[in-house]
Short mmCIF file of N, CA and C in Angstrom, two decimals:
data_model
loop_
_atom_site.label_atom_id
_atom_site.label_comp_id
_atom_site.label_asym_id
_atom_site.label_seq_id
_atom_site.Cartn_x
_atom_site.Cartn_y
_atom_site.Cartn_z
N VAL A 6 1.21 14.70 23.30
CA VAL A 6 0.21 14.43 22.27
C VAL A 6 -0.54 13.16 22.65
N GLN A 7 -1.85 13.27 22.77
CA GLN A 7 -2.67 12.09 23.06
C GLN A 7 -3.44 11.71 21.81
N LEU A 8 -3.41 10.42 21.51
CA LEU A 8 -4.06 9.90 20.31
C LEU A 8 -5.09 8.85 20.71
N GLN A 9 -6.23 8.89 20.07
CA GLN A 9 -7.32 7.95 20.37
C GLN A 9 -7.77 7.30 19.07
N ALA A 10 -7.46 6.02 18.92
CA ALA A 10 -7.86 5.28 17.72
C ALA A 10 -9.20 4.62 17.93
N SER A 11 -9.98 4.54 16.88
CA SER A 11 -11.29 3.89 16.94
C SER A 11 -11.67 3.37 15.56
N GLY A 12 -12.73 2.57 15.52
CA GLY A 12 -13.25 2.10 14.24
C GLY A 12 -12.99 0.65 13.92
N GLY A 13 -12.24 -0.04 14.77
CA GLY A 13 -11.99 -1.45 14.54
C GLY A 13 -13.24 -2.29 14.73
N GLY A 14 -13.14 -3.54 14.33
CA GLY A 14 -14.27 -4.44 14.49
C GLY A 14 -14.05 -5.72 13.72
N LEU A 15 -15.13 -6.49 13.62
CA LEU A 15 -15.11 -7.76 12.90
C LEU A 15 -15.74 -7.56 11.53
N VAL A 16 -15.05 -8.02 10.49
CA VAL A 16 -15.55 -7.87 9.13
C VAL A 16 -15.18 -9.12 8.33
N GLN A 17 -15.99 -9.43 7.35
CA GLN A 17 -15.68 -10.57 6.49
C GLN A 17 -14.64 -10.18 5.45
N ALA A 18 -13.91 -11.17 4.98
CA ALA A 18 -12.94 -10.93 3.92
C ALA A 18 -13.62 -10.25 2.74
N GLY A 19 -12.94 -9.26 2.17
CA GLY A 19 -13.51 -8.47 1.09
C GLY A 19 -14.24 -7.23 1.55
N GLY A 20 -14.47 -7.14 2.83
CA GLY A 20 -15.18 -6.00 3.38
C GLY A 20 -14.29 -4.80 3.62
N SER A 21 -14.88 -3.77 4.22
CA SER A 21 -14.18 -2.51 4.46
C SER A 21 -14.38 -2.03 5.89
N LEU A 22 -13.41 -1.29 6.37
CA LEU A 22 -13.49 -0.59 7.65
C LEU A 22 -12.77 0.75 7.50
N ARG A 23 -13.19 1.71 8.31
CA ARG A 23 -12.51 3.00 8.35
C ARG A 23 -12.08 3.27 9.77
N LEU A 24 -10.79 3.37 10.00
CA LEU A 24 -10.25 3.69 11.31
C LEU A 24 -10.06 5.20 11.42
N SER A 25 -10.27 5.69 12.63
CA SER A 25 -10.05 7.11 12.92
C SER A 25 -9.04 7.25 14.04
N CYS A 26 -8.34 8.36 14.03
CA CYS A 26 -7.37 8.67 15.08
C CYS A 26 -7.52 10.13 15.44
N ALA A 27 -8.09 10.38 16.60
CA ALA A 27 -8.32 11.75 17.06
C ALA A 27 -7.15 12.19 17.93
N SER A 28 -6.68 13.40 17.69
CA SER A 28 -5.54 13.93 18.44
C SER A 28 -5.98 15.08 19.33
N SER A 29 -5.37 15.13 20.51
CA SER A 29 -5.63 16.24 21.42
C SER A 29 -4.71 17.41 21.16
N GLU A 30 -3.79 17.22 20.24
CA GLU A 30 -2.73 18.21 20.00
C GLU A 30 -3.25 19.37 19.18
N GLY A 31 -3.12 20.58 19.74
CA GLY A 31 -3.60 21.76 19.03
C GLY A 31 -2.81 22.03 17.77
N SER A 32 -1.52 21.69 17.75
CA SER A 32 -0.70 21.90 16.57
C SER A 32 -0.58 20.60 15.78
N PHE A 33 -1.72 19.98 15.52
CA PHE A 33 -1.78 18.71 14.79
C PHE A 33 -1.04 18.80 13.46
N ILE A 34 -1.08 19.97 12.85
CA ILE A 34 -0.47 20.13 11.53
C ILE A 34 1.05 20.07 11.58
N ASP A 35 1.64 20.07 12.77
CA ASP A 35 3.09 19.95 12.88
C ASP A 35 3.57 18.50 12.79
N TYR A 36 2.59 17.57 12.81
CA TYR A 36 2.94 16.16 12.96
C TYR A 36 2.61 15.34 11.72
N SER A 37 3.55 14.49 11.33
CA SER A 37 3.23 13.41 10.40
C SER A 37 2.53 12.31 11.19
N MET A 38 1.67 11.60 10.52
CA MET A 38 0.90 10.53 11.16
C MET A 38 1.18 9.19 10.50
N GLY A 39 1.15 8.18 11.30
CA GLY A 39 1.34 6.83 10.77
C GLY A 39 0.32 5.86 11.34
N TRP A 40 0.12 4.78 10.62
CA TRP A 40 -0.65 3.65 11.12
C TRP A 40 0.28 2.44 11.14
N ILE A 41 0.27 1.76 12.25
CA ILE A 41 1.12 0.59 12.46
C ILE A 41 0.24 -0.51 13.02
N ARG A 42 0.48 -1.75 12.67
CA ARG A 42 -0.34 -2.84 13.18
C ARG A 42 0.53 -3.91 13.83
N GLN A 43 -0.12 -4.68 14.67
CA GLN A 43 0.60 -5.74 15.38
C GLN A 43 -0.28 -6.94 15.59
N VAL A 44 0.23 -8.08 15.17
CA VAL A 44 -0.40 -9.36 15.45
C VAL A 44 0.19 -9.86 16.77
N PRO A 45 -0.62 -10.34 17.70
CA PRO A 45 -0.09 -10.83 18.97
C PRO A 45 1.06 -11.81 18.76
N GLY A 46 2.15 -11.55 19.48
CA GLY A 46 3.31 -12.42 19.39
C GLY A 46 4.28 -12.05 18.29
N LYS A 47 3.91 -11.04 17.50
CA LYS A 47 4.79 -10.60 16.41
C LYS A 47 5.17 -9.14 16.61
N GLU A 48 6.14 -8.69 15.86
CA GLU A 48 6.58 -7.30 15.95
C GLU A 48 5.58 -6.38 15.26
N ARG A 49 5.61 -5.13 15.67
CA ARG A 49 4.78 -4.12 15.03
C ARG A 49 5.24 -3.92 13.59
N GLU A 50 4.26 -3.68 12.73
CA GLU A 50 4.51 -3.59 11.29
C GLU A 50 3.97 -2.26 10.76
N PHE A 51 4.79 -1.54 10.04
CA PHE A 51 4.36 -0.30 9.41
C PHE A 51 3.26 -0.57 8.38
N VAL A 52 2.24 0.32 8.36
CA VAL A 52 1.15 0.19 7.41
C VAL A 52 1.09 1.38 6.45
N ALA A 53 1.06 2.60 7.02
CA ALA A 53 0.89 3.79 6.17
C ALA A 53 1.38 5.03 6.90
N TYR A 54 1.68 6.06 6.10
CA TYR A 54 2.25 7.31 6.62
C TYR A 54 1.69 8.47 5.80
N ILE A 55 1.49 9.62 6.48
CA ILE A 55 1.05 10.81 5.77
C ILE A 55 1.74 12.02 6.37
N THR A 56 2.16 12.93 5.51
CA THR A 56 2.84 14.15 5.95
C THR A 56 1.84 15.14 6.55
N PRO A 57 2.31 16.17 7.23
CA PRO A 57 1.40 17.07 7.96
C PRO A 57 0.26 17.67 7.14
N PHE A 58 0.51 18.04 5.90
CA PHE A 58 -0.56 18.63 5.10
C PHE A 58 -1.13 17.64 4.09
N GLY A 59 -0.73 16.36 4.23
CA GLY A 59 -1.31 15.33 3.39
C GLY A 59 -0.75 15.24 1.99
N GLY A 60 0.34 15.97 1.72
CA GLY A 60 0.86 15.99 0.37
C GLY A 60 1.54 14.71 -0.05
N THR A 61 2.02 13.96 0.91
CA THR A 61 2.73 12.71 0.62
C THR A 61 2.19 11.59 1.48
N THR A 62 1.93 10.45 0.85
CA THR A 62 1.53 9.25 1.57
C THR A 62 2.44 8.10 1.14
N VAL A 63 2.66 7.20 2.08
CA VAL A 63 3.51 6.03 1.84
C VAL A 63 2.79 4.81 2.43
N TYR A 64 2.86 3.70 1.72
CA TYR A 64 2.17 2.49 2.15
C TYR A 64 3.11 1.29 2.17
N ALA A 65 2.83 0.36 3.05
CA ALA A 65 3.48 -0.94 2.99
C ALA A 65 3.00 -1.65 1.73
N ASP A 66 3.85 -2.44 1.15
CA ASP A 66 3.48 -3.14 -0.09
C ASP A 66 2.25 -4.02 0.11
N SER A 67 2.11 -4.57 1.30
CA SER A 67 1.02 -5.51 1.57
C SER A 67 -0.36 -4.85 1.57
N VAL A 68 -0.41 -3.53 1.69
CA VAL A 68 -1.72 -2.85 1.74
C VAL A 68 -1.92 -1.86 0.62
N LYS A 69 -0.90 -1.68 -0.20
CA LYS A 69 -0.98 -0.71 -1.30
C LYS A 69 -2.16 -1.03 -2.20
N GLU A 70 -2.86 0.02 -2.60
CA GLU A 70 -4.04 -0.05 -3.48
C GLU A 70 -5.26 -0.64 -2.78
N ARG A 71 -5.16 -0.99 -1.51
CA ARG A 71 -6.33 -1.42 -0.73
C ARG A 71 -6.63 -0.45 0.41
N PHE A 72 -5.59 0.13 0.99
CA PHE A 72 -5.75 1.04 2.12
C PHE A 72 -5.43 2.47 1.67
N THR A 73 -6.10 3.43 2.29
CA THR A 73 -5.85 4.84 2.02
C THR A 73 -5.75 5.60 3.34
N ILE A 74 -4.64 6.28 3.54
CA ILE A 74 -4.47 7.13 4.72
C ILE A 74 -4.83 8.56 4.34
N SER A 75 -5.50 9.26 5.24
CA SER A 75 -5.86 10.65 4.99
C SER A 75 -5.93 11.37 6.34
N ARG A 76 -6.17 12.67 6.29
CA ARG A 76 -6.27 13.44 7.52
C ARG A 76 -7.15 14.66 7.29
N ASP A 77 -7.79 15.09 8.37
CA ASP A 77 -8.58 16.32 8.38
C ASP A 77 -7.98 17.20 9.47
N ASN A 78 -7.14 18.13 9.08
CA ASN A 78 -6.43 18.94 10.06
C ASN A 78 -7.37 19.87 10.83
N ALA A 79 -8.48 20.23 10.24
CA ALA A 79 -9.44 21.07 10.94
C ALA A 79 -10.07 20.34 12.12
N LYS A 80 -10.10 19.00 12.02
CA LYS A 80 -10.69 18.18 13.09
C LYS A 80 -9.63 17.41 13.87
N ASN A 81 -8.36 17.68 13.62
CA ASN A 81 -7.27 16.99 14.32
C ASN A 81 -7.43 15.48 14.28
N THR A 82 -7.77 14.97 13.12
CA THR A 82 -8.07 13.55 12.99
C THR A 82 -7.41 12.97 11.74
N ALA A 83 -6.86 11.77 11.90
CA ALA A 83 -6.33 11.01 10.78
C ALA A 83 -7.21 9.78 10.57
N PHE A 84 -7.16 9.26 9.35
CA PHE A 84 -8.03 8.14 8.99
C PHE A 84 -7.24 7.06 8.25
N LEU A 85 -7.75 5.85 8.32
CA LEU A 85 -7.24 4.76 7.50
C LEU A 85 -8.44 4.03 6.92
N GLN A 86 -8.68 4.24 5.63
CA GLN A 86 -9.74 3.52 4.93
C GLN A 86 -9.17 2.20 4.43
N MET A 87 -9.80 1.11 4.85
CA MET A 87 -9.30 -0.23 4.50
C MET A 87 -10.36 -0.95 3.68
N ASN A 88 -10.02 -1.25 2.44
CA ASN A 88 -10.93 -1.94 1.54
C ASN A 88 -10.37 -3.30 1.17
N ASN A 89 -11.24 -4.16 0.70
CA ASN A 89 -10.83 -5.50 0.27
C ASN A 89 -9.98 -6.18 1.35
N LEU A 90 -10.49 -6.16 2.55
CA LEU A 90 -9.74 -6.72 3.67
C LEU A 90 -9.53 -8.21 3.54
N LYS A 91 -8.38 -8.66 4.03
CA LYS A 91 -7.99 -10.06 3.96
C LYS A 91 -7.78 -10.58 5.39
N PRO A 92 -7.91 -11.88 5.60
CA PRO A 92 -7.67 -12.42 6.94
C PRO A 92 -6.30 -12.04 7.49
N GLU A 93 -5.31 -11.91 6.63
CA GLU A 93 -3.97 -11.56 7.10
C GLU A 93 -3.86 -10.10 7.55
N ASP A 94 -4.90 -9.32 7.34
CA ASP A 94 -4.93 -7.95 7.87
C ASP A 94 -5.37 -7.92 9.34
N THR A 95 -5.77 -9.05 9.88
CA THR A 95 -6.19 -9.10 11.28
C THR A 95 -5.04 -8.71 12.19
N ALA A 96 -5.28 -7.70 13.02
CA ALA A 96 -4.23 -7.18 13.91
C ALA A 96 -4.83 -6.08 14.78
N VAL A 97 -4.06 -5.65 15.75
CA VAL A 97 -4.36 -4.41 16.46
C VAL A 97 -3.70 -3.28 15.69
N TYR A 98 -4.48 -2.27 15.37
CA TYR A 98 -3.99 -1.14 14.59
C TYR A 98 -3.77 0.05 15.52
N PHE A 99 -2.58 0.61 15.43
CA PHE A 99 -2.20 1.78 16.23
C PHE A 99 -2.01 2.98 15.31
N CYS A 100 -2.48 4.13 15.76
CA CYS A 100 -2.06 5.36 15.09
C CYS A 100 -0.91 5.94 15.89
N ALA A 101 -0.04 6.65 15.20
CA ALA A 101 1.15 7.20 15.83
C ALA A 101 1.50 8.52 15.17
N ALA A 102 2.25 9.34 15.90
CA ALA A 102 2.60 10.67 15.40
C ALA A 102 4.07 10.95 15.64
N VAL A 103 4.62 11.75 14.74
CA VAL A 103 6.00 12.23 14.89
C VAL A 103 6.05 13.65 14.35
N LYS A 104 6.76 14.52 15.03
CA LYS A 104 6.83 15.91 14.63
C LYS A 104 7.72 16.07 13.41
N GLY A 105 7.22 16.80 12.42
CA GLY A 105 8.02 17.06 11.24
C GLY A 105 7.65 16.19 10.06
N THR A 106 8.46 16.31 9.02
CA THR A 106 8.25 15.58 7.77
C THR A 106 9.46 14.74 7.46
N TYR A 107 9.21 13.52 7.02
CA TYR A 107 10.29 12.58 6.77
C TYR A 107 10.14 11.97 5.39
N SER A 108 11.21 11.39 4.93
CA SER A 108 11.18 10.69 3.65
C SER A 108 12.13 9.51 3.70
N GLY A 109 11.96 8.63 2.74
CA GLY A 109 12.85 7.48 2.66
C GLY A 109 12.45 6.35 3.59
N SER A 110 13.36 5.45 3.79
CA SER A 110 13.07 4.21 4.51
C SER A 110 12.75 4.43 5.98
N ILE A 111 13.17 5.55 6.55
CA ILE A 111 12.92 5.79 7.97
C ILE A 111 11.43 5.85 8.27
N ILE A 112 10.63 6.21 7.28
CA ILE A 112 9.19 6.29 7.47
C ILE A 112 8.63 4.94 7.91
N ARG A 113 9.23 3.85 7.43
CA ARG A 113 8.74 2.50 7.71
C ARG A 113 9.28 1.92 9.03
N ASP A 114 10.13 2.68 9.70
CA ASP A 114 10.70 2.26 10.97
C ASP A 114 9.75 2.68 12.09
N VAL A 115 9.15 1.71 12.77
CA VAL A 115 8.15 2.05 13.81
C VAL A 115 8.79 2.83 14.95
N GLY A 116 10.12 2.74 15.09
CA GLY A 116 10.81 3.50 16.11
C GLY A 116 10.83 4.99 15.85
N LEU A 117 10.46 5.40 14.63
CA LEU A 117 10.44 6.83 14.29
C LEU A 117 9.38 7.58 15.10
N TYR A 118 8.27 6.92 15.41
CA TYR A 118 7.08 7.58 15.93
C TYR A 118 7.18 7.75 17.44
N ASP A 119 6.91 8.96 17.90
CA ASP A 119 7.09 9.30 19.32
C ASP A 119 5.82 9.15 20.15
N TYR A 120 4.68 9.27 19.51
CA TYR A 120 3.41 9.27 20.24
C TYR A 120 2.50 8.20 19.64
N TRP A 121 1.84 7.46 20.53
CA TRP A 121 1.05 6.32 20.09
C TRP A 121 -0.33 6.35 20.74
N GLY A 122 -1.33 5.92 19.97
CA GLY A 122 -2.65 5.68 20.52
C GLY A 122 -2.72 4.30 21.15
N GLN A 123 -3.88 3.95 21.65
CA GLN A 123 -4.03 2.72 22.41
C GLN A 123 -4.29 1.49 21.54
N GLY A 124 -4.58 1.66 20.28
CA GLY A 124 -4.83 0.54 19.39
C GLY A 124 -6.29 0.18 19.28
N THR A 125 -6.66 -0.29 18.11
CA THR A 125 -8.03 -0.76 17.88
C THR A 125 -7.93 -2.07 17.10
N LEU A 126 -8.70 -3.07 17.52
CA LEU A 126 -8.59 -4.41 16.97
C LEU A 126 -9.42 -4.55 15.69
N VAL A 127 -8.77 -5.05 14.66
CA VAL A 127 -9.44 -5.37 13.40
C VAL A 127 -9.35 -6.89 13.20
N THR A 128 -10.50 -7.51 13.03
CA THR A 128 -10.54 -8.95 12.81
C THR A 128 -11.24 -9.22 11.49
N VAL A 129 -10.55 -9.92 10.59
CA VAL A 129 -11.11 -10.23 9.28
C VAL A 129 -11.33 -11.74 9.19
N SER A 130 -12.57 -12.13 9.04
CA SER A 130 -12.89 -13.55 8.96
C SER A 130 -12.90 -14.02 7.51
N SER A 131 -12.53 -15.27 7.33
CA SER A 131 -12.46 -15.82 5.97
C SER A 131 -13.78 -16.44 5.55
#
């Protein structure tokens, strides 16, 4: 599974960005998708998760009610809509995929995800 993330950039605090993650996988609907971010020098941090048909979404507390994960299975693409961005959201954002559906705390474990995109940089200025 090849994943291509895009949509990062520089935005002022309070602004919005929409990240996209395009998949080459024909059976995209078999995979749950996640967004994970990383600040240089720090560990990767779970951001959001969505099940294959979009019925369930899970968010990190730090982004809840500001970020929305979604997917368009017809276009093999997942999205992360980020609103009310804060300087602490500055990071490289990765999309990732794992086959199947999961629940509970394992969703927040970045080791769950088997396939990763290359990352897209989001910079939020104060």
